[in-house]
Amino acid sequence: MINLEKIVEDTAVELLKKSVTELPTEFLEELKKILTTTNGAVGQAQLRSMITNSELAKKSECPICQDTGVISYIITLGDDFPIRSNLKKILRTATRRATEKIPLRPNSVDIFKGNTGDNTSEDGNIPIIYLELVSGDKLEIIVMPKGGGSSNVSVHKMIKPGLGIVGVKKFIIEAVADAGSLGCPPYFVGVGVGGSEDLCMLLAKKALLKPFKKRNSNSNIAAIEEELLTKLNQLEIGAMGLGEGPTVLDLHVEFTARHPASLPVGVVISCWALRYAKATISKNGEIIYN
Amino acid sequence: MTPIPEFEVRKLEIGDVFFISGTIVTARDEAHKKAIELYESGNRSPIEFKGLAIFHCGPIMKKTENEWKVVAAGPTTSDRMEMFEDLFIEYYRPSVLIGKGGMGERTVNACRKFGCIYGSFTGGAALLAAQGIKKVKNYYWLDELGMPECLWVYEVENFGPMIVTIDSHGSNLTAKILSNVNNKKEKLISEMK
């Protein structure tokens, strides 16, 4: 008899470890490629530190960055996967265990009582759990520990619908320029347009995890992404905001329908160390890391 | 080597690369606020910061038996400390600030007046930073402020590299770069179709 709850918990702990200690290979390779095309000793030195540090993290199984972020889980739950409401309890336990074992930095601060010490909040909101319901008998878990520095420069605005797509593009350029040196560039940029004041931010956050350098399947959106990538890199913020090297590594835009009177835009920015890890668990306990 | 005398600090200019050996102390938002409040109420912080380096960092630390070890200790965004740093420099006279992302006008003025510099360390490079830390000498305010916010006193050897982005002569490299970014932004927005 398999203990599926235990399997899910152990997998979540493993994913947390993987996400904070291993920079996804394609990002590491990209940093190495950029190093060869970056002019300027200052920019090169920053990129070299990022590369060496990431390699060191994987080798030593220690976190890439001390800011292991607020933990969020993006869950896709199949109809026939037997664990339902217990999932929240399991993920909270996994978060506590990972905080002690890896260790993660305790990043959950109660404004009245201080740091809770274990990356959870008493009210059950932290770690953040996003849930998507699908058919099938599998559970997919993506963990995304996102640091505070780049979250602090993420922005949202309800712009006037009359400003249209040009207004959206201007807002994105403003958002990244204003992030400047603060959020550990070169950045990954996720943009959500439409929905509501909260949905556009969620779309923007999830957009960060879309396939690296793969443009949107809608050709109109793909063209906007291309244009923004070119223009954002003309801002010349550079690696760590020191003016040399790229400003943005990738960008994805998601559009959804909106209220006729509203044009919500969300821009979620990630530092160069965009961290996530993913696994799928079937109802018989088989785990696939992908 | 800490304590760093003022004349050494005054030799450095923006763009220079430097390393530190000696004592550095982590301090973020809460620690700055508390240290300033202590001073203004006629008390002192538990450690003498004069001539030392202040590290804007909230590390991951691990306790092994009776000893604390550094797991990861990269810089945090220094801009959050801009609201405290000029008073902190005036009251406690550190020689060096280490962080990332740069700081603003108030800190630049305090650095010029009191002989202090700001060095930028690569953000996210928490293990490179940890390699330069040889020993945890002490810690203060852990119970009250928690692991990321308390004061950790580290003995370091060749800690770095840092690039001077604020020197003690009133120059701010980050401000220069960001002013260029701002000009580009205005141009891109005005040309947007």
Tab-separated table of C-alpha atoms in Angstrom:
chain	number	residue	atom	x	y	z
A	1	MET	CA	0.000	0.000	0.000
A	2	ILE	CA	1.559	3.289	-1.015
A	3	ASN	CA	1.386	6.348	1.178
A	4	LEU	CA	0.508	8.922	-1.444
A	5	GLU	CA	0.386	11.816	1.028
A	6	LYS	CA	3.955	11.072	2.054
A	7	ILE	CA	5.029	10.836	-1.596
A	8	VAL	CA	3.514	14.243	-2.362
A	9	GLU	CA	5.149	15.791	0.714
A	10	ASP	CA	8.576	14.326	-0.064
A	11	THR	CA	8.303	15.412	-3.693
A	12	ALA	CA	7.445	18.978	-2.674
A	13	VAL	CA	10.498	19.077	-0.374
A	14	GLU	CA	12.674	17.734	-3.188
A	15	LEU	CA	11.274	20.308	-5.629
A	16	LEU	CA	11.977	23.123	-3.194
A	17	LYS	CA	15.548	21.947	-2.884
A	18	LYS	CA	15.974	21.593	-6.631
A	19	SER	CA	14.457	24.997	-7.319
A	20	VAL	CA	16.633	26.964	-4.902
A	21	THR	CA	19.894	25.158	-5.639
A	22	GLU	CA	19.741	24.564	-9.401
A	23	LEU	CA	19.372	27.399	-11.855
A	24	PRO	CA	17.513	25.898	-14.860
A	25	THR	CA	20.170	24.762	-17.373
A	26	GLU	CA	18.875	26.904	-20.215
A	27	PHE	CA	19.248	30.066	-18.104
A	28	LEU	CA	22.767	29.127	-17.059
A	29	GLU	CA	23.707	28.423	-20.671
A	30	GLU	CA	22.230	31.776	-21.679
A	31	LEU	CA	24.341	33.612	-19.076
A	32	LYS	CA	27.449	31.894	-20.460
A	33	LYS	CA	26.514	32.873	-23.995
A	34	ILE	CA	25.882	36.478	-22.996
A	35	LEU	CA	29.235	36.645	-21.236
A	36	THR	CA	30.959	36.121	-24.592
A	37	THR	CA	29.041	38.987	-26.230
A	38	THR	CA	29.145	41.507	-23.367
A	39	ASN	CA	31.599	44.344	-23.728
A	40	GLY	CA	32.959	45.951	-20.606
A	41	ALA	CA	34.821	44.493	-17.651
A	42	VAL	CA	32.190	45.522	-15.107
A	43	GLY	CA	29.342	43.742	-16.908
A	44	GLN	CA	31.496	40.701	-17.540
A	45	ALA	CA	32.488	40.517	-13.878
A	46	GLN	CA	28.824	40.537	-12.829
A	47	LEU	CA	27.910	37.786	-15.285
A	48	ARG	CA	30.916	35.726	-14.267
A	49	SER	CA	29.873	35.951	-10.609
A	50	MET	CA	26.347	34.809	-11.512
A	51	ILE	CA	27.686	31.821	-13.460
A	52	THR	CA	30.275	30.750	-10.882
A	53	ASN	CA	27.783	31.170	-8.068
A	54	SER	CA	25.122	29.090	-9.846
A	55	GLU	CA	27.596	26.302	-10.556
A	56	LEU	CA	28.749	26.386	-6.951
A	57	ALA	CA	25.129	26.130	-5.780
A	58	LYS	CA	24.447	23.019	-7.795
A	59	LYS	CA	27.665	21.371	-6.688
A	60	SER	CA	27.315	22.189	-2.998
A	61	GLU	CA	23.503	21.783	-2.920
A	62	CYS	CA	23.195	25.183	-1.257
A	63	PRO	CA	20.778	27.949	-2.262
A	64	ILE	CA	21.906	30.128	-5.197
A	65	CYS	CA	20.656	33.226	-3.375
A	66	GLN	CA	20.044	33.777	0.330
A	67	ASP	CA	16.636	35.131	-0.588
A	68	THR	CA	14.764	31.895	-1.152
A	69	GLY	CA	11.631	33.969	-1.477
A	70	VAL	CA	8.036	33.549	-0.572
A	71	ILE	CA	7.203	29.985	-1.518
A	72	SER	CA	4.446	29.434	-4.024
A	73	TYR	CA	3.048	26.217	-5.451
A	74	ILE	CA	1.300	26.122	-8.799
A	75	ILE	CA	-0.874	23.019	-8.599
A	76	THR	CA	-2.679	21.285	-11.440
A	77	LEU	CA	-4.965	18.683	-9.922
A	78	GLY	CA	-6.603	15.883	-11.919
A	79	ASP	CA	-10.189	14.787	-11.134
A	80	ASP	CA	-9.113	11.270	-10.226
A	81	PHE	CA	-6.065	12.098	-8.140
A	82	PRO	CA	-7.152	10.891	-4.691
A	83	ILE	CA	-5.775	13.732	-2.514
A	84	ARG	CA	-8.038	16.776	-2.354
A	85	SER	CA	-8.307	19.271	0.517
A	86	ASN	CA	-5.473	17.605	2.431
A	87	LEU	CA	-3.106	18.958	-0.192
A	88	LYS	CA	-2.848	22.277	1.610
A	89	LYS	CA	-1.764	20.659	4.848
A	90	ILE	CA	0.748	18.478	2.982
A	91	LEU	CA	2.320	21.454	1.177
A	92	ARG	CA	2.535	23.457	4.409
A	93	THR	CA	4.306	20.546	6.105
A	94	ALA	CA	6.665	20.202	3.134
A	95	THR	CA	7.470	23.916	3.328
A	96	ARG	CA	8.330	23.661	7.023
A	97	ARG	CA	10.485	20.599	6.468
A	98	ALA	CA	12.337	22.182	3.536
A	99	THR	CA	12.939	25.363	5.535
A	100	GLU	CA	14.800	23.375	8.141
A	101	LYS	CA	16.459	20.798	5.933
A	102	ILE	CA	17.844	22.728	2.941
A	103	PRO	CA	17.740	25.293	4.722
A	104	LEU	CA	15.554	28.049	3.286
A	105	ARG	CA	15.584	31.517	4.776
A	106	PRO	CA	12.537	32.073	6.971
A	107	ASN	CA	10.740	34.719	4.913
A	108	SER	CA	7.293	34.794	6.443
A	109	VAL	CA	6.945	37.802	8.716
A	110	ASP	CA	3.846	38.499	10.807
A	111	ILE	CA	3.624	42.268	11.137
A	112	PHE	CA	2.657	42.041	14.822
A	113	LYS	CA	4.426	38.889	15.990
A	114	GLY	CA	7.556	38.921	13.821
A	115	ASN	CA	9.099	36.153	11.743
A	116	THR	CA	7.144	32.892	11.978
A	117	GLY	CA	10.429	31.069	11.356
A	118	ASP	CA	9.070	28.391	9.026
A	119	ASN	CA	7.871	30.124	5.834
A	120	THR	CA	4.207	29.636	6.672
A	121	SER	CA	1.594	32.019	8.012
A	122	GLU	CA	-0.930	31.090	10.700
A	123	ASP	CA	-3.857	32.167	8.534
A	124	GLY	CA	-3.000	29.583	5.889
A	125	ASN	CA	-2.252	32.025	3.054
A	126	ILE	CA	1.506	31.442	3.007
A	127	PRO	CA	2.879	29.416	1.258
A	128	ILE	CA	0.824	30.581	-1.691
A	129	ILE	CA	-1.073	27.834	-3.492
A	130	TYR	CA	-2.529	28.363	-6.964
A	131	LEU	CA	-4.935	25.658	-8.072
A	132	GLU	CA	-6.022	24.580	-11.516
A	133	LEU	CA	-8.511	21.711	-11.944
A	134	VAL	CA	-8.151	19.352	-14.904
A	135	SER	CA	-9.268	15.901	-15.975
A	136	GLY	CA	-7.034	12.868	-15.472
A	137	ASP	CA	-5.461	11.146	-12.478
A	138	LYS	CA	-2.276	13.164	-12.022
A	139	LEU	CA	-1.042	15.933	-9.767
A	140	GLU	CA	1.426	18.447	-11.188
A	141	ILE	CA	3.415	20.578	-8.769
A	142	ILE	CA	5.504	23.577	-9.793
A	143	VAL	CA	7.356	25.302	-6.987
A	144	MET	CA	8.382	28.875	-7.528
A	145	PRO	CA	10.391	30.574	-4.796
A	146	LYS	CA	10.414	34.237	-5.805
A	147	GLY	CA	12.758	36.720	-4.143
A	148	GLY	CA	11.630	39.983	-2.610
A	149	GLY	CA	13.975	42.302	-4.506
A	150	SER	CA	12.403	41.733	-7.894
A	151	SER	CA	8.893	41.352	-6.468
A	152	ASN	CA	9.259	44.830	-4.978
A	153	VAL	CA	9.607	46.298	-8.475
A	154	SER	CA	6.653	44.426	-9.939
A	155	VAL	CA	3.759	46.770	-10.759
A	156	HIS	CA	0.107	46.860	-11.653
A	157	LYS	CA	-2.065	49.572	-13.155
A	158	MET	CA	-5.591	49.911	-14.497
A	159	ILE	CA	-4.854	52.024	-17.554
A	160	LYS	CA	-7.478	53.813	-19.643
A	161	PRO	CA	-8.851	51.477	-22.335
A	162	GLY	CA	-8.547	54.361	-24.829
A	163	LEU	CA	-4.749	54.086	-24.561
A	164	GLY	CA	-4.944	50.628	-26.124
A	165	ILE	CA	-1.979	48.416	-26.859
A	166	VAL	CA	0.355	51.403	-27.253
A	167	GLY	CA	-0.547	52.395	-23.673
A	168	VAL	CA	0.177	48.852	-22.509
A	169	LYS	CA	3.593	48.850	-24.177
A	170	LYS	CA	4.488	52.252	-22.718
A	171	PHE	CA	3.541	51.052	-19.246
A	172	ILE	CA	5.775	47.986	-19.591
A	173	ILE	CA	8.761	50.090	-20.685
A	174	GLU	CA	8.165	52.434	-17.776
A	175	ALA	CA	7.909	49.515	-15.345
A	176	VAL	CA	11.222	47.963	-16.369
A	177	ALA	CA	13.027	51.324	-16.563
A	178	ASP	CA	11.783	52.196	-13.075
A	179	ALA	CA	12.906	48.802	-11.761
A	180	GLY	CA	16.359	50.005	-12.845
A	181	SER	CA	19.118	48.454	-10.774
A	182	LEU	CA	16.890	47.389	-7.877
A	183	GLY	CA	15.742	43.881	-8.753
A	184	CYS	CA	18.982	42.139	-9.852
A	185	PRO	CA	18.951	42.537	-13.660
A	186	PRO	CA	19.152	41.129	-16.307
A	187	TYR	CA	15.445	40.545	-15.815
A	188	PHE	CA	12.807	38.073	-16.839
A	189	VAL	CA	9.562	39.953	-17.484
A	190	GLY	CA	6.066	38.482	-17.259
A	191	VAL	CA	3.141	40.599	-18.443
A	192	GLY	CA	-0.574	39.979	-17.978
A	193	VAL	CA	-3.131	42.144	-19.765
A	194	GLY	CA	-6.882	42.045	-19.148
A	195	GLY	CA	-8.966	40.054	-16.703
A	196	SER	CA	-9.094	42.006	-13.488
A	197	GLU	CA	-6.762	43.820	-11.105
A	198	ASP	CA	-5.685	40.507	-9.588
A	199	LEU	CA	-5.940	38.164	-12.580
A	200	CYS	CA	-3.561	40.255	-14.700
A	201	MET	CA	-0.907	39.893	-11.987
A	202	LEU	CA	-1.435	36.146	-11.774
A	203	LEU	CA	-1.158	35.840	-15.559
A	204	ALA	CA	2.002	37.934	-15.426
A	205	LYS	CA	3.559	35.757	-12.728
A	206	LYS	CA	2.726	32.540	-14.558
A	207	ALA	CA	3.993	34.057	-17.837
A	208	LEU	CA	7.498	34.017	-16.325
A	209	LEU	CA	7.426	30.230	-16.537
A	210	LYS	CA	6.491	29.974	-20.206
A	211	PRO	CA	9.077	28.203	-22.423
A	212	PHE	CA	12.309	30.195	-22.568
A	213	LYS	CA	12.645	32.387	-25.660
A	214	LYS	CA	9.598	30.805	-27.282
A	215	ARG	CA	7.284	33.494	-28.602
A	216	ASN	CA	3.521	33.463	-28.133
A	217	SER	CA	1.548	31.232	-30.529
A	218	ASN	CA	-0.618	34.220	-31.423
A	219	SER	CA	1.379	36.150	-34.039
A	220	ASN	CA	0.070	39.543	-32.872
A	221	ILE	CA	1.244	38.884	-29.339
A	222	ALA	CA	4.521	37.393	-30.588
A	223	ALA	CA	5.217	40.632	-32.475
A	224	ILE	CA	4.568	42.679	-29.330
A	225	GLU	CA	6.952	40.441	-27.384
A	226	GLU	CA	9.679	40.852	-30.001
A	227	GLU	CA	9.252	44.614	-30.082
A	228	LEU	CA	9.351	44.920	-26.298
A	229	LEU	CA	12.410	42.684	-25.964
A	230	THR	CA	14.321	44.880	-28.400
A	231	LYS	CA	13.222	48.134	-26.818
A	232	LEU	CA	13.721	47.056	-23.209
A	233	ASN	CA	17.288	46.074	-24.010
A	234	GLN	CA	17.829	49.568	-25.417
A	235	LEU	CA	17.266	50.907	-21.889
A	236	GLU	CA	20.851	49.805	-21.117
A	237	ILE	CA	20.255	49.012	-17.460
A	238	GLY	CA	22.720	46.148	-17.832
A	239	ALA	CA	23.820	43.376	-15.487
A	240	MET	CA	23.142	44.460	-11.887
A	241	GLY	CA	22.207	47.903	-13.197
A	242	LEU	CA	25.821	48.788	-13.928
A	243	GLY	CA	25.116	49.664	-17.560
A	244	GLU	CA	26.890	46.775	-19.291
A	245	GLY	CA	25.341	43.561	-20.634
A	246	PRO	CA	21.685	42.808	-21.324
A	247	THR	CA	18.740	44.361	-19.469
A	248	VAL	CA	16.144	41.677	-20.173
A	249	LEU	CA	16.718	37.957	-20.811
A	250	ASP	CA	13.195	37.077	-21.838
A	251	LEU	CA	9.636	38.382	-21.806
A	252	HIS	CA	6.212	36.816	-22.186
A	253	VAL	CA	2.885	38.570	-22.571
A	254	GLU	CA	-0.487	36.994	-21.809
A	255	PHE	CA	-3.743	38.602	-22.870
A	256	THR	CA	-7.230	37.753	-21.702
A	257	ALA	CA	-10.640	39.404	-22.037
A	258	ARG	CA	-11.362	42.481	-19.928
A	259	HIS	CA	-14.221	44.650	-18.717
A	260	PRO	CA	-15.096	47.281	-21.384
A	261	ALA	CA	-14.210	50.083	-18.965
A	262	SER	CA	-10.908	48.560	-17.788
A	263	LEU	CA	-7.522	47.737	-19.194
A	264	PRO	CA	-5.644	45.994	-16.379
A	265	VAL	CA	-1.908	45.536	-16.892
A	266	GLY	CA	0.369	43.561	-14.585
A	267	VAL	CA	4.135	43.428	-14.885
A	268	VAL	CA	5.883	40.826	-12.748
A	269	ILE	CA	9.642	41.028	-12.788
A	270	SER	CA	12.091	38.298	-11.873
A	271	CYS	CA	15.765	38.685	-11.104
A	272	TRP	CA	18.316	36.844	-13.266
A	273	ALA	CA	17.946	33.842	-10.935
A	274	LEU	CA	14.470	32.767	-12.046
A	275	ARG	CA	13.965	29.635	-10.013
A	276	TYR	CA	11.361	26.888	-10.358
A	277	ALA	CA	11.060	23.102	-10.401
A	278	LYS	CA	8.317	20.830	-11.600
A	279	ALA	CA	7.123	17.264	-11.058
A	280	THR	CA	4.098	15.167	-11.932
A	281	ILE	CA	2.780	12.484	-9.592
A	282	SER	CA	0.319	9.846	-10.793
A	283	LYS	CA	-2.290	8.298	-8.515
A	284	ASN	CA	-0.214	5.148	-8.133
A	285	GLY	CA	2.651	7.210	-6.735
A	286	GLU	CA	4.906	7.393	-9.769
A	287	ILE	CA	6.934	10.614	-9.859
A	288	ILE	CA	8.273	12.265	-12.979
A	289	TYR	CA	10.551	15.278	-12.561
A	290	ASN	CA	10.462	17.533	-15.590
B	1	MET	CA	41.567	45.542	6.530
B	2	THR	CA	39.087	46.846	9.072
B	3	PRO	CA	38.985	49.182	10.853
B	4	ILE	CA	39.562	51.171	7.677
B	5	PRO	CA	41.028	54.641	8.285
B	6	GLU	CA	39.375	57.600	6.570
B	7	PHE	CA	42.376	58.433	4.377
B	8	GLU	CA	42.179	54.922	2.805
B	9	VAL	CA	38.492	55.365	2.070
B	10	ARG	CA	39.130	58.763	0.490
B	11	LYS	CA	41.592	57.200	-1.990
B	12	LEU	CA	38.848	55.184	-3.698
B	13	GLU	CA	36.718	56.478	-6.546
B	14	ILE	CA	33.668	55.212	-8.405
B	15	GLY	CA	34.485	52.288	-10.676
B	16	ASP	CA	37.308	51.015	-8.434
B	17	VAL	CA	37.184	47.359	-7.426
B	18	PHE	CA	38.006	46.373	-3.845
B	19	PHE	CA	38.019	43.471	-1.372
B	20	ILE	CA	37.705	43.553	2.417
B	21	SER	CA	39.354	41.589	5.200
B	22	GLY	CA	38.424	42.018	8.842
B	23	THR	CA	34.961	42.542	10.308
B	24	ILE	CA	31.705	43.125	8.478
B	25	VAL	CA	28.284	43.356	10.099
B	26	THR	CA	24.973	42.563	8.402
B	27	ALA	CA	22.207	45.130	8.833
B	28	ARG	CA	18.955	45.568	6.969
B	29	ASP	CA	15.858	47.718	7.467
B	30	GLU	CA	14.986	46.691	11.025
B	31	ALA	CA	18.551	46.731	12.320
B	32	HIS	CA	19.170	50.218	10.892
B	33	LYS	CA	15.962	51.469	12.446
B	34	LYS	CA	16.744	49.963	15.834
B	35	ALA	CA	20.345	51.198	15.884
B	36	ILE	CA	19.205	54.739	15.074
B	37	GLU	CA	16.467	54.642	17.728
B	38	LEU	CA	18.982	53.423	20.300
B	39	TYR	CA	21.389	56.250	19.497
B	40	GLU	CA	18.668	58.888	19.599
B	41	SER	CA	17.469	57.670	22.968
B	42	GLY	CA	20.981	58.108	24.370
B	43	ASN	CA	22.085	54.474	24.054
B	44	ARG	CA	24.530	52.717	21.769
B	45	SER	CA	24.211	49.632	19.620
B	46	PRO	CA	25.858	46.503	21.075
B	47	ILE	CA	28.722	46.706	18.589
B	48	GLU	CA	31.055	49.540	17.643
B	49	PHE	CA	30.614	50.055	13.881
B	50	LYS	CA	33.348	52.673	13.505
B	51	GLY	CA	35.688	51.818	10.613
B	52	LEU	CA	33.840	48.574	9.844
B	53	ALA	CA	31.800	47.519	6.822
B	54	ILE	CA	28.010	47.330	6.978
B	55	PHE	CA	26.641	44.561	4.780
B	56	HIS	CA	23.071	44.956	3.514
B	57	CYS	CA	22.305	41.268	3.787
B	58	GLY	CA	19.777	38.911	5.309
B	59	PRO	CA	21.673	35.632	5.270
B	60	ILE	CA	20.624	32.021	5.595
B	61	MET	CA	22.341	30.728	8.729
B	62	LYS	CA	22.395	27.225	10.152
B	63	LYS	CA	23.061	26.264	13.743
B	64	THR	CA	25.292	23.261	14.175
B	65	GLU	CA	25.641	22.195	17.803
B	66	ASN	CA	26.818	25.390	19.475
B	67	GLU	CA	27.959	27.274	16.443
B	68	TRP	CA	26.300	29.282	13.691
B	69	LYS	CA	27.401	28.686	10.111
B	70	VAL	CA	26.755	30.780	7.026
B	71	VAL	CA	24.860	28.950	4.284
B	72	ALA	CA	24.201	31.798	1.848
B	73	ALA	CA	24.856	35.499	2.276
B	74	GLY	CA	24.471	37.739	-0.762
B	75	PRO	CA	23.509	41.409	-0.742
B	76	THR	CA	19.954	42.696	-0.477
B	77	THR	CA	18.517	45.773	-2.245
B	78	SER	CA	20.204	48.736	-0.552
B	79	ASP	CA	17.615	51.266	-1.662
B	80	ARG	CA	15.371	50.200	1.220
B	81	MET	CA	17.991	51.479	3.665
B	82	GLU	CA	18.169	54.915	1.985
B	83	MET	CA	15.705	56.285	4.551
B	84	PHE	CA	18.058	55.347	7.413
B	85	GLU	CA	21.591	55.334	6.068
B	86	ASP	CA	22.596	58.990	6.374
B	87	LEU	CA	21.749	59.045	10.080
B	88	PHE	CA	23.333	55.639	10.590
B	89	ILE	CA	26.591	56.887	9.028
B	90	GLU	CA	26.499	60.070	11.077
B	91	TYR	CA	25.869	58.259	14.366
B	92	TYR	CA	28.064	55.168	13.933
B	93	ARG	CA	30.702	56.125	11.307
B	94	PRO	CA	31.179	52.899	9.337
B	95	SER	CA	33.784	53.167	6.547
B	96	VAL	CA	32.116	50.941	3.986
B	97	LEU	CA	28.613	49.963	2.954
B	98	ILE	CA	28.130	46.799	0.895
B	99	GLY	CA	24.933	46.046	-0.973
B	100	LYS	CA	23.386	45.945	-4.384
B	101	GLY	CA	21.424	48.276	-6.619
B	102	GLY	CA	23.002	51.493	-5.359
B	103	MET	CA	21.732	54.230	-3.047
B	104	GLY	CA	20.507	57.807	-3.264
B	105	GLU	CA	21.393	61.394	-2.601
B	106	ARG	CA	21.105	61.349	1.195
B	107	THR	CA	23.608	58.492	1.466
B	108	VAL	CA	25.936	60.163	-1.063
B	109	ASN	CA	26.006	63.308	1.068
B	110	ALA	CA	26.676	61.391	4.273
B	111	CYS	CA	29.468	59.414	2.550
B	112	ARG	CA	31.111	62.648	1.445
B	113	LYS	CA	30.756	64.319	4.802
B	114	PHE	CA	31.874	61.440	7.020
B	115	GLY	CA	34.235	59.503	4.733
B	116	CYS	CA	32.374	56.376	3.713
B	117	ILE	CA	31.966	54.450	0.439
B	118	TYR	CA	29.336	52.146	-1.026
B	119	GLY	CA	30.439	48.963	-2.792
B	120	SER	CA	28.171	46.982	-5.055
B	121	PHE	CA	28.346	43.184	-4.787
B	122	THR	CA	26.707	40.961	-7.427
B	123	GLY	CA	23.123	40.313	-6.341
B	124	GLY	CA	22.195	36.665	-6.005
B	125	ALA	CA	25.818	35.581	-5.691
B	126	ALA	CA	25.192	34.357	-2.160
B	127	LEU	CA	27.656	31.482	-2.168
B	128	LEU	CA	30.533	33.527	-3.582
B	129	ALA	CA	29.914	35.938	-0.739
B	130	ALA	CA	29.739	33.119	1.799
B	131	GLN	CA	33.151	31.864	0.621
B	132	GLY	CA	34.739	35.073	1.861
B	133	ILE	CA	33.215	34.696	5.338
B	134	LYS	CA	35.575	32.796	7.584
B	135	LYS	CA	33.841	32.950	10.917
B	136	VAL	CA	30.671	34.067	12.649
B	137	LYS	CA	32.102	36.178	15.454
B	138	ASN	CA	28.867	37.174	17.107
B	139	TYR	CA	25.256	38.069	16.592
B	140	TYR	CA	22.771	40.448	18.197
B	141	TRP	CA	18.987	40.891	18.182
B	142	LEU	CA	18.318	37.437	16.689
B	143	ASP	CA	15.323	36.657	18.907
B	144	GLU	CA	13.801	40.053	18.417
B	145	LEU	CA	14.383	40.648	14.686
B	146	GLY	CA	14.761	37.142	13.258
B	147	MET	CA	17.441	35.588	11.081
B	148	PRO	CA	17.273	37.898	8.033
B	149	GLU	CA	17.065	41.159	9.984
B	150	CYS	CA	19.387	40.743	12.956
B	151	LEU	CA	23.056	41.807	13.205
B	152	TRP	CA	25.501	39.052	12.209
B	153	VAL	CA	29.138	39.876	12.866
B	154	TYR	CA	31.415	38.115	10.378
B	155	GLU	CA	35.147	37.759	10.141
B	156	VAL	CA	35.985	37.938	6.444
B	157	GLU	CA	39.015	37.409	4.264
B	158	ASN	CA	39.250	38.904	0.787
B	159	PHE	CA	35.513	39.403	0.770
B	160	GLY	CA	34.471	40.678	-2.642
B	161	PRO	CA	34.873	41.828	-5.315
B	162	MET	CA	32.876	44.999	-4.799
B	163	ILE	CA	32.789	47.888	-7.234
B	164	VAL	CA	32.670	51.383	-5.746
B	165	THR	CA	29.442	52.994	-6.928
B	166	ILE	CA	29.359	55.766	-4.299
B	167	ASP	CA	32.672	57.293	-3.311
B	168	SER	CA	33.492	59.771	-0.563
B	169	HIS	CA	33.769	62.657	-3.031
B	170	GLY	CA	30.086	62.956	-3.944
B	171	SER	CA	30.013	60.723	-7.037
B	172	ASN	CA	27.293	58.147	-7.620
B	173	LEU	CA	27.871	55.707	-10.492
B	174	THR	CA	24.404	54.129	-10.284
B	175	ALA	CA	22.706	57.528	-10.433
B	176	LYS	CA	24.669	58.345	-13.602
B	177	ILE	CA	23.673	55.057	-15.241
B	178	LEU	CA	20.036	55.388	-14.197
B	179	SER	CA	19.838	58.931	-15.485
B	180	ASN	CA	20.861	57.553	-18.885
B	181	VAL	CA	18.221	54.799	-18.525
B	182	ASN	CA	15.638	57.457	-17.794
B	183	ASN	CA	16.557	59.429	-20.917
B	184	LYS	CA	16.263	56.258	-23.004
B	185	LYS	CA	12.914	55.524	-21.402
B	186	GLU	CA	11.529	58.969	-22.303
B	187	LYS	CA	12.748	58.583	-25.864
B	188	LEU	CA	11.324	55.058	-26.293
B	189	ILE	CA	7.964	56.112	-24.849
B	190	SER	CA	7.675	59.238	-26.960
B	191	GLU	CA	8.466	57.238	-30.122
B	192	MET	CA	6.113	54.351	-29.277
B	193	LYS	CA	3.495	53.633	-31.915
